[in-house]
Coordinates of C-alpha atoms and ligand atoms in Angstrom, one line a residue:
M1 CA 73.8 65.6 80.0
G2 CA 77.0 64.3 81.1
N3 CA 78.8 67.5 79.4
M4 CA 76.6 69.6 81.4
N5 CA 77.9 67.8 84.8
N6 CA 81.6 68.4 83.5
K7 CA 81.0 72.0 83.0
E8 CA 79.3 72.2 86.3
G9 CA 82.1 70.3 87.9
F10 CA 84.7 72.3 86.2
F11 CA 82.7 75.6 87.7
N12 CA 82.6 73.9 91.3
R13 CA 86.3 73.4 91.5
L14 CA 86.8 77.0 90.3
K15 CA 84.6 78.3 93.0
E16 CA 86.3 76.0 95.6
G17 CA 89.7 77.0 94.6
L18 CA 88.4 80.8 95.1
S19 CA 86.6 80.0 98.6
K20 CA 89.1 81.7 100.8
T21 CA 88.7 85.1 98.9
R22 CA 85.0 84.3 98.8
K23 CA 84.8 83.7 102.5
G24 CA 87.0 86.7 103.3
F25 CA 86.4 89.4 101.2
V26 CA 82.8 88.5 99.6
K27 CA 81.4 87.6 102.9
N28 CA 82.7 90.4 104.4
V29 CA 81.1 93.0 101.9
D30 CA 77.9 90.8 102.4
E31 CA 77.9 91.2 106.2
M32 CA 78.4 94.9 105.9
I33 CA 75.6 95.8 103.5
F34 CA 73.2 93.3 105.2
G35 CA 70.8 94.9 107.6
E36 CA 72.0 98.4 106.4
K37 CA 69.0 100.7 105.3
I38 CA 70.7 103.6 104.5
L39 CA 73.8 104.5 102.6
S40 CA 76.2 106.2 105.2
R41 CA 79.7 107.6 105.4
N42 CA 80.8 104.7 107.3
L43 CA 79.4 102.2 105.0
F44 CA 81.5 103.4 102.4
D45 CA 84.6 104.0 104.7
D46 CA 84.2 100.3 105.6
L47 CA 83.7 99.2 102.1
E48 CA 86.9 100.9 101.1
E49 CA 88.8 99.2 103.8
T50 CA 87.5 96.1 102.9
L51 CA 88.6 96.4 99.2
I52 CA 92.0 97.7 100.2
M53 CA 92.3 94.4 102.6
A54 CA 91.5 92.0 99.9
D55 CA 94.3 93.5 97.8
L56 CA 92.2 94.9 95.2
G57 CA 94.6 97.9 95.1
P58 CA 94.2 101.6 95.7
A59 CA 93.6 102.8 92.4
F60 CA 90.4 100.4 91.7
T61 CA 89.1 100.9 95.3
T62 CA 89.3 105.0 95.1
E63 CA 87.6 104.8 91.6
L64 CA 85.1 102.6 92.9
V65 CA 84.1 104.3 96.0
E66 CA 84.0 107.6 94.3
E67 CA 81.6 106.4 91.6
M68 CA 79.3 104.9 94.5
K69 CA 79.6 108.1 96.4
Y70 CA 78.8 110.2 93.4
R71 CA 75.7 107.8 92.4
A72 CA 74.5 107.9 96.0
G73 CA 74.6 111.7 95.9
R74 CA 72.4 111.7 92.6
K75 CA 69.9 109.2 94.4
E76 CA 70.7 106.6 91.8
L77 CA 71.3 104.1 94.7
D78 CA 68.2 103.3 96.8
R79 CA 69.5 100.6 98.9
P80 CA 73.0 99.7 100.4
D81 CA 72.9 96.3 98.3
A82 CA 72.7 98.3 95.0
L83 CA 76.6 98.7 96.0
K84 CA 77.2 95.0 95.6
K85 CA 76.1 95.0 92.0
I86 CA 78.3 98.1 91.0
L87 CA 81.6 96.3 92.5
K88 CA 80.5 93.3 90.5
D89 CA 80.3 95.1 87.5
H90 CA 83.5 97.4 87.9
M91 CA 85.3 94.1 88.6
R92 CA 84.0 92.5 85.3
E93 CA 85.0 95.5 83.3
I94 CA 88.3 95.7 84.6
L95 CA 89.1 92.0 84.1
R96 CA 87.7 91.9 80.9
D97 CA 90.5 93.9 79.4
S98 CA 93.0 91.6 80.9
E99 CA 91.4 88.7 79.4
L100 CA 93.4 87.5 76.3
P101 CA 94.0 83.7 76.3
L102 CA 97.1 82.3 74.4
E103 CA 96.4 81.3 71.0
I104 CA 98.8 78.7 69.6
P105 CA 98.9 78.2 65.8
R106 CA 98.8 74.4 65.1
D107 CA 101.3 74.4 62.2
E108 CA 104.2 76.3 63.1
L109 CA 106.7 76.0 66.1
Y110 CA 105.6 78.4 69.0
T111 CA 108.1 79.1 72.0
I112 CA 106.9 80.2 75.3
M113 CA 109.5 81.0 77.9
V114 CA 108.4 81.1 81.4
L115 CA 110.1 83.4 84.2
G116 CA 109.3 84.4 87.8
V117 CA 110.9 84.3 91.1
N118 CA 111.8 81.1 92.9
G119 CA 108.7 79.3 94.5
T120 CA 106.0 81.2 92.5
G121 CA 105.0 78.1 90.8
K122 CA 107.1 77.8 87.1
T123 CA 107.8 74.2 87.1
T124 CA 104.3 73.2 88.1
T125 CA 102.5 75.7 85.8
I126 CA 104.4 74.4 82.9
G127 CA 103.7 70.5 83.7
K128 CA 100.0 72.0 83.9
M129 CA 100.3 73.5 80.4
A130 CA 101.9 70.7 78.8
H131 CA 99.1 68.6 79.7
Q132 CA 96.6 71.0 78.5
F133 CA 98.3 71.5 75.3
K134 CA 98.9 67.5 74.7
K135 CA 95.1 67.0 75.5
A136 CA 94.4 69.7 72.9
G137 CA 96.4 67.8 70.3
Y138 CA 99.8 69.7 70.3
S139 CA 103.2 68.2 70.5
V140 CA 105.1 69.7 73.2
I141 CA 108.7 69.5 74.3
L142 CA 109.6 70.9 77.7
V143 CA 113.0 72.6 78.2
A144 CA 114.9 72.5 81.6
G145 CA 116.2 75.7 81.4
D146 CA 116.6 76.2 85.4
T147 CA 120.1 74.5 85.5
F148 CA 120.8 76.3 88.8
R149 CA 119.7 73.4 90.8
A150 CA 119.7 69.6 90.2
A151 CA 116.5 69.1 91.8
A152 CA 114.8 71.7 89.4
I153 CA 115.7 69.5 86.5
E154 CA 114.5 66.4 88.2
Q155 CA 111.0 68.3 89.1
L156 CA 110.6 69.1 85.5
E157 CA 111.4 65.6 84.6
I158 CA 108.8 64.0 86.7
W159 CA 106.2 66.3 84.9
S160 CA 107.6 65.5 81.5
Q161 CA 107.2 61.8 82.6
R162 CA 103.9 62.2 83.8
V163 CA 102.3 64.3 81.1
N164 CA 104.3 62.0 78.5
V165 CA 106.4 64.7 76.3
P166 CA 109.9 64.9 75.9
L167 CA 112.2 66.9 78.1
I168 CA 115.3 68.6 76.7
K169 CA 117.9 69.0 79.2
Q170 CA 121.5 69.1 80.1
K171 CA 124.0 68.9 83.3
M172 CA 123.2 71.0 86.3
G173 CA 125.2 74.3 85.8
A174 CA 125.1 74.1 82.1
D175 CA 124.3 77.5 80.1
P176 CA 120.4 77.8 79.7
S177 CA 120.9 79.4 76.3
A178 CA 122.5 76.1 75.1
V179 CA 119.7 73.9 76.4
A180 CA 117.4 76.1 74.6
Y181 CA 119.3 76.3 71.5
D182 CA 119.4 72.4 71.6
A183 CA 115.4 72.7 72.1
V184 CA 114.9 74.7 69.2
H185 CA 116.7 72.3 67.0
A186 CA 115.2 69.3 68.5
A187 CA 111.6 70.8 68.1
K188 CA 112.5 71.7 64.3
S189 CA 113.7 68.1 63.6
R190 CA 110.7 66.4 65.1
K191 CA 108.2 69.0 64.0
A192 CA 107.0 69.6 67.4
N193 CA 104.2 72.6 67.8
V194 CA 105.2 73.9 71.4
I195 CA 108.3 74.4 73.5
I196 CA 107.9 75.6 77.0
I197 CA 111.2 76.8 78.6
D198 CA 111.6 76.6 82.5
T199 CA 114.0 79.1 83.9
A200 CA 115.7 79.7 86.8
G201 CA 114.3 82.5 89.4
R202 CA 116.8 83.1 92.2
L203 CA 116.6 86.5 93.6
H204 CA 115.0 88.8 90.9
T205 CA 117.0 91.8 92.1
Q206 CA 120.1 89.7 91.0
T207 CA 121.3 91.2 87.8
N208 CA 123.3 88.3 86.4
L209 CA 119.9 86.3 86.6
M210 CA 118.3 89.3 84.3
E211 CA 121.3 89.1 82.1
E212 CA 121.2 85.0 81.7
L213 CA 117.4 85.6 81.0
K214 CA 118.0 88.2 78.5
K215 CA 120.6 86.0 76.5
L216 CA 118.2 83.2 76.8
K217 CA 115.7 85.0 75.0
R218 CA 118.1 86.7 72.5
I219 CA 119.6 83.1 71.7
V220 CA 116.1 81.6 71.1
G221 CA 115.0 84.4 69.1
R222 CA 117.9 83.9 66.9
E223 CA 117.7 80.2 66.4
H224 CA 113.8 80.7 65.6
E225 CA 112.2 83.8 63.9
G226 CA 109.6 85.5 66.0
A227 CA 110.8 83.2 69.4
P228 CA 109.8 83.7 72.1
H229 CA 106.5 84.1 71.1
E230 CA 105.1 84.4 74.6
T231 CA 107.4 85.4 77.6
L232 CA 105.2 84.4 80.5
L233 CA 105.6 85.7 84.1
V234 CA 104.4 83.5 87.0
L235 CA 103.4 85.4 90.1
D236 CA 102.5 84.0 93.4
A237 CA 99.1 85.5 94.0
T238 CA 99.7 85.3 98.1
T239 CA 102.4 87.6 98.1
G240 CA 100.3 90.5 97.3
Q241 CA 102.4 93.9 96.7
N242 CA 105.5 91.9 95.8
A243 CA 103.7 90.3 92.8
I244 CA 103.1 93.5 91.6
S245 CA 106.7 94.7 92.1
Q246 CA 108.0 91.4 90.2
A247 CA 105.8 92.2 87.5
K248 CA 106.9 95.7 86.8
M249 CA 110.6 94.7 87.3
F250 CA 110.5 91.8 84.9
N251 CA 108.5 93.7 82.3
E252 CA 111.3 96.6 82.4
E253 CA 114.0 94.2 82.2
I254 CA 112.8 91.3 79.7
G255 CA 109.4 92.5 78.5
I256 CA 106.5 90.2 79.5
T257 CA 103.8 89.2 77.2
G258 CA 101.4 87.3 79.6
L259 CA 101.0 86.5 83.1
V260 CA 99.9 83.6 85.3
L261 CA 98.7 84.2 88.8
T262 CA 99.3 81.2 91.0
K263 CA 98.0 79.7 94.4
L264 CA 94.5 81.7 94.4
D265 CA 93.4 78.6 96.4
G266 CA 95.9 79.7 99.3
T267 CA 94.7 83.4 99.7
A268 CA 91.9 85.3 100.8
K269 CA 93.5 88.2 99.0
G270 CA 92.1 87.2 95.6
G271 CA 91.3 90.8 95.0
I272 CA 95.0 90.8 93.7
V273 CA 94.0 89.7 90.3
V274 CA 91.9 92.9 89.9
R275 CA 94.5 94.8 91.4
I276 CA 97.0 93.6 88.6
A277 CA 94.3 93.9 85.9
K278 CA 93.9 97.7 87.0
E279 CA 97.6 98.4 87.4
M280 CA 99.0 96.3 84.7
S281 CA 98.3 96.3 80.9
I282 CA 99.7 92.8 80.4
P283 CA 97.1 89.8 79.7
I284 CA 96.5 87.4 82.3
R285 CA 96.7 84.1 80.5
Y286 CA 96.0 81.7 83.3
I287 CA 95.4 81.2 87.0
G288 CA 96.3 78.4 89.6
I289 CA 93.7 77.3 91.8
G290 CA 95.6 74.2 93.4
E291 CA 98.6 71.7 93.1
K292 CA 96.9 69.2 90.7
I293 CA 97.3 68.8 87.2
D294 CA 94.0 70.4 86.3
D295 CA 94.2 73.2 88.6
L296 CA 95.4 75.5 86.1
R297 CA 92.7 77.5 84.3
I298 CA 92.6 80.0 81.4
F299 CA 91.8 83.4 82.6
N300 CA 88.0 84.1 82.1
S301 CA 86.8 87.3 83.8
E302 CA 83.3 86.4 83.7
E303 CA 83.9 83.0 85.4
F304 CA 86.0 84.4 87.7
V305 CA 83.6 87.0 89.0
N306 CA 80.9 84.8 88.9
A307 CA 82.5 81.9 90.9
L308 CA 83.7 84.5 93.3
F309 CA 80.3 85.9 94.2
A310 CA 78.4 82.7 93.6
Ligands
GDP401 N1 98.2 75.6 96.4 C1 98.8 75.9 95.0 N2 99.7 75.5 95.0 C2 101.0 75.8 93.9 C3 100.2 76.2 92.7 N3 101.2 76.3 91.8 C4 102.1 76.0 92.3 N4 102.0 75.3 93.4 C5 103.2 75.0 94.6 O1 104.1 75.9 94.7 C6 105.4 75.2 95.1 C7 106.4 75.9 94.3 O2 106.3 75.6 92.7 P1 107.4 75.3 91.6 O3 106.6 75.0 90.4 O4 108.2 74.4 92.1 O5 108.0 76.9 91.6 P2 109.0 77.3 91.0 O6 110.2 77.6 91.8 O7 108.7 78.9 90.3 O8 109.4 76.4 89.6 C8 105.0 73.8 95.0 O9 104.8 73.3 95.9 C9 103.8 73.9 94.1 O10 103.1 72.6 94.2 C10 98.8 76.8 92.9 O11 98.0 77.2 92.1 N5 98.2 76.4 94.2
MG402 MG1 111.1 75.5 89.1

C-alpha cells in the first residue's frame, strides 16, 4: 500500500511538472475538439497550428495531420474526439524510439561527460544524477571540469556535499583535461563506479570551447578504455528551436550519446520532447521537471504521455 502511494506520488509529481504543457497544448486540443460534430478542414488547420505552437515540430505535425486526413477520407474516423487517440498513439510511437535509459554496470568504471550551453542545467542535473546513482548503490565521483568560473566549481562542490560524494577539482582556470585525468586515476585507486564530469558551456559557437571539449574527451579515453561511456548533452526545453540547433552542433562536433531535457516544468511547449525524438536519433535519458533534487526523471515514453494527457 505504501508502495502504491509512493508510485502515485511519483506520477503526480511528474504530472505537476508537465502541467504548463497540459494546460496549454492539451487543453487547446480538448477545447478545439469539444463540441465539434464533424471533422472539418478548419479543425485540421487549427490542430496543425496548435501542434506547431506547442513545439512538436513540422515533421511530426505534418505526418500526423496527413494521416488524420487520410483516415477521415476513408471514413475511419467517426467523431472529432477520435483525433486525440491518434495524436496520443503517434506521440507514444515516436517517443518509444527515444527511450533508452542508461545502464551502468556494477563492477566497472563508467564515465559520463556532461555537455551543454551555459545555463541549460548541467551542474544541477549532475547533482540530481549523483543522488540517484548513490541511492542505487553506486560509488560516484564528481569532477569540476567547468574551470572557467570559480562559481561553477563552488556550485558543484555544494552538490557534492549535499549528496555526500567526493569532488575532484582544481583551481579556476585549470585545464579541464588535467582535472579529468586526476579524476580517472582517483576513481581507479578508490574503486569508484561512476565518474560524472561537469564542463563549461560558454557560447557553443566558440571554436575554442569545442576544441577544449574534444581534448577532454580524448584524454578521458586515453586514460580509461571505452571512456567516456556516455557523452550527455543537456538541453533547456524552454529554448525551442535553439535546443535543436545545439543538439545538432554538439553532435557534429563532439558526438553525443544521450540527451537530457531540463526545465519542462517551465514551459507550455513541452512538445519539444516529441520534436527532438522525431528529429534526432539520440536517446533521451532524462527529463528535468523542477529544481529540487528529485526532479530528474529517467525518460519513460509511456509515463510521459500518460502524465501529459492525464
Ligand atoms: N525549473 C527548473 N529549473 C532547472 C531545471 N534544471 C536546472 N534548473 C535551473 O537552471 C539554472 C541553471 O542551472 P545550472 O545547473 O547552473 O546550469 P549550467 O550552467 O548548465 O551548469 C539553475 O537555476 C537551476 O536550478 C529544471 O528541470 N527545472
Ligand atoms: Mg554549471
